[in-house]
Tab-separated table of C-alpha atoms in Angstrom:
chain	number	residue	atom	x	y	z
L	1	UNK	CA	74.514	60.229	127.003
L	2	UNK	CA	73.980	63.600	129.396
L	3	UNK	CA	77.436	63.966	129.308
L	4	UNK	CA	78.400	63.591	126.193
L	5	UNK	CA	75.318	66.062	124.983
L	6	UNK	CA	76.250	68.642	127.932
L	7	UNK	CA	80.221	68.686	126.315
L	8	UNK	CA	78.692	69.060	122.782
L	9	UNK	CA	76.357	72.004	124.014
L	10	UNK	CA	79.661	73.644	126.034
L	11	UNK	CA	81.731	73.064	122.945
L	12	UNK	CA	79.038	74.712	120.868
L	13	UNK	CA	78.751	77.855	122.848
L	14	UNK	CA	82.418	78.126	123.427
L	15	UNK	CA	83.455	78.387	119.859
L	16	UNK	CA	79.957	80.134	119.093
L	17	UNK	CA	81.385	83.206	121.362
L	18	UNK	CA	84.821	83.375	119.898
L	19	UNK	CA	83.682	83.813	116.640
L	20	UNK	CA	80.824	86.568	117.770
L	21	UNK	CA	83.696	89.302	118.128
L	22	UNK	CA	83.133	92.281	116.202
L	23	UNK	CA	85.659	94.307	114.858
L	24	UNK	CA	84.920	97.121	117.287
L	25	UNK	CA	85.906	95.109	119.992
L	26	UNK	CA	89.243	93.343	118.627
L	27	UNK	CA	90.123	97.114	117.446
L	28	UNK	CA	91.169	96.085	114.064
L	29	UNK	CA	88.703	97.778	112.150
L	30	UNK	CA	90.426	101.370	111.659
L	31	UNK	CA	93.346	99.801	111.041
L	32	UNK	CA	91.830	97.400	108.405
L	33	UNK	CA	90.717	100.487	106.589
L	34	UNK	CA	94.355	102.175	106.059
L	35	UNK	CA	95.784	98.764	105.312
L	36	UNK	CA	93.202	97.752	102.722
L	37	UNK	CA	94.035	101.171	101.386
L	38	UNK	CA	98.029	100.884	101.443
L	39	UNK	CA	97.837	97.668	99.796
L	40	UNK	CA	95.578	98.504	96.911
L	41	UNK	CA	96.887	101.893	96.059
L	42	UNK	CA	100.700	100.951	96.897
L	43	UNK	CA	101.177	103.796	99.387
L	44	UNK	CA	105.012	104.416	100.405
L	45	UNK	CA	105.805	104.905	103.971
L	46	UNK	CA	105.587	108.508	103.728
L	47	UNK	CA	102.228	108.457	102.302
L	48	UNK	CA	101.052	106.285	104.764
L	49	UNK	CA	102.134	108.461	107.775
L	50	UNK	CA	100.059	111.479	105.555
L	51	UNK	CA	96.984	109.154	104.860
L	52	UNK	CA	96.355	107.612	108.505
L	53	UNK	CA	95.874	110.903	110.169
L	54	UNK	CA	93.015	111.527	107.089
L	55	UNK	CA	91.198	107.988	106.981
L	56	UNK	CA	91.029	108.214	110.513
L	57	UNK	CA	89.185	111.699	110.999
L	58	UNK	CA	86.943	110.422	108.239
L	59	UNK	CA	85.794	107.389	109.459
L	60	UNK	CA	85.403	108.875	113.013
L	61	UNK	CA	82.846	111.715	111.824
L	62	UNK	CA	81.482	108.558	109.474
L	63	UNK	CA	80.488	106.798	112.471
L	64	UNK	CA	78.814	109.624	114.200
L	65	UNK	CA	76.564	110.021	111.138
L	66	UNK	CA	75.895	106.489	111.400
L	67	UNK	CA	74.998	106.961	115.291
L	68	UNK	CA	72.793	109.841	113.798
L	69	UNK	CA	71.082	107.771	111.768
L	70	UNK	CA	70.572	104.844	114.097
L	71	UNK	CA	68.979	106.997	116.607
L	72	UNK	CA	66.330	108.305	113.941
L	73	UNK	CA	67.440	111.297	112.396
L	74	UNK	CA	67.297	112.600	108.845
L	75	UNK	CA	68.561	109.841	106.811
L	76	UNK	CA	68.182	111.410	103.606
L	77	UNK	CA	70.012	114.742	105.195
L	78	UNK	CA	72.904	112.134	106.570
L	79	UNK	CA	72.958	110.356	103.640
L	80	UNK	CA	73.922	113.316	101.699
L	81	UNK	CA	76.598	114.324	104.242
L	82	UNK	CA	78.568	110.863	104.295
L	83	UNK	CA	78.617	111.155	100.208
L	84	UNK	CA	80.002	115.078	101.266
L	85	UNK	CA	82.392	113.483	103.830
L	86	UNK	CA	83.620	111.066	101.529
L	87	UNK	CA	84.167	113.283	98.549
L	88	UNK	CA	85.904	115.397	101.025
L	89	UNK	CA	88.081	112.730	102.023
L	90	UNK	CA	88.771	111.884	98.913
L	91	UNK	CA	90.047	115.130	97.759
L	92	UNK	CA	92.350	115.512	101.260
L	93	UNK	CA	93.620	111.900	99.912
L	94	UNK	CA	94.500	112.997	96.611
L	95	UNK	CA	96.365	115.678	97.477
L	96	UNK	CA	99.173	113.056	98.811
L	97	UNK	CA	98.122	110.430	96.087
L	98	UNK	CA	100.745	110.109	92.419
L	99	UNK	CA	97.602	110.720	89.593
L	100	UNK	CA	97.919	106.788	88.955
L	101	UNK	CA	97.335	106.321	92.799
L	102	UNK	CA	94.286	108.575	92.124
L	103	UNK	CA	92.965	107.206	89.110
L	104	UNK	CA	93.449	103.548	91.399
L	105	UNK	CA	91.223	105.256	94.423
L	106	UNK	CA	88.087	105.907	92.515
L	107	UNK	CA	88.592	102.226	91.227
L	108	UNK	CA	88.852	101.303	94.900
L	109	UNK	CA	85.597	103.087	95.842
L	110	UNK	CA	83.332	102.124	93.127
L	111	UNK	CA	84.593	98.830	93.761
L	112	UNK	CA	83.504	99.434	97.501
L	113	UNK	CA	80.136	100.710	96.483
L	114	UNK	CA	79.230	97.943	94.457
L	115	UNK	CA	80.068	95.216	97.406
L	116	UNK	CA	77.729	97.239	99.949
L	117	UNK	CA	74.959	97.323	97.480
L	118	UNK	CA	75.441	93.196	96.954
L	119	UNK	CA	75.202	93.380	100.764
L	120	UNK	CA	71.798	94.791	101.192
């Protein structure tokens, strides 16, 4: 009965850990980002090469804000700077977006807005 309750418990924690990787550590996240993005907005090859380069700036000044604001600073102040950061990525982005393309973006980000608010 030890046994069998000692291979449950190992089998447990096992497939416990797999499943407790975060996307920093597979490195998928960044990557998950511009795909979700190519996919939903239809992005040609070119416009992909134009668009990584952009999403990936952004979200690397998105997470110092969030280290920012994890180690106690302004949140209101930080707050206002990722809505700047993202208006100003959206704006880089549209430059290399068709006006449909555009027009599917902001339909894109509300949509994202509205699933981090269900979040919280």
């Amino acid at each position: 009965m030890k046994k069998i309750l000692m291979l449950v418990l190992v089998a447990f924690f096992a497939l416990g850990s797999g499943f407790a990787q975060t996307a920093e550590s597979t490195g998928k996240k960044g990557n998950d980002g511009i795909e979700a993005l190519t996919t939903a907005l239809n992005l040609s090859k070119e416009q992909v090469s134009k668009v990584n380069p952009i999403v990936k700036e952004s979200q690397v000044k998105q997470k110092e804000l969030t280290a920012k604001m994890k180690a106690g600073g302004d949140k209101a102040a930080l707050r206002a700077e990722k809505t700047r950061l993202t208006a100003e990525t959206d704006k880089k982005l549209k430059a290399v977006l068709t006006p449909e393309q555009a027009v599917k973006l902001d339909a894109y980000r509300k949509q994202a807005k509205e699933a981090s608010k269900k979040k919280k």
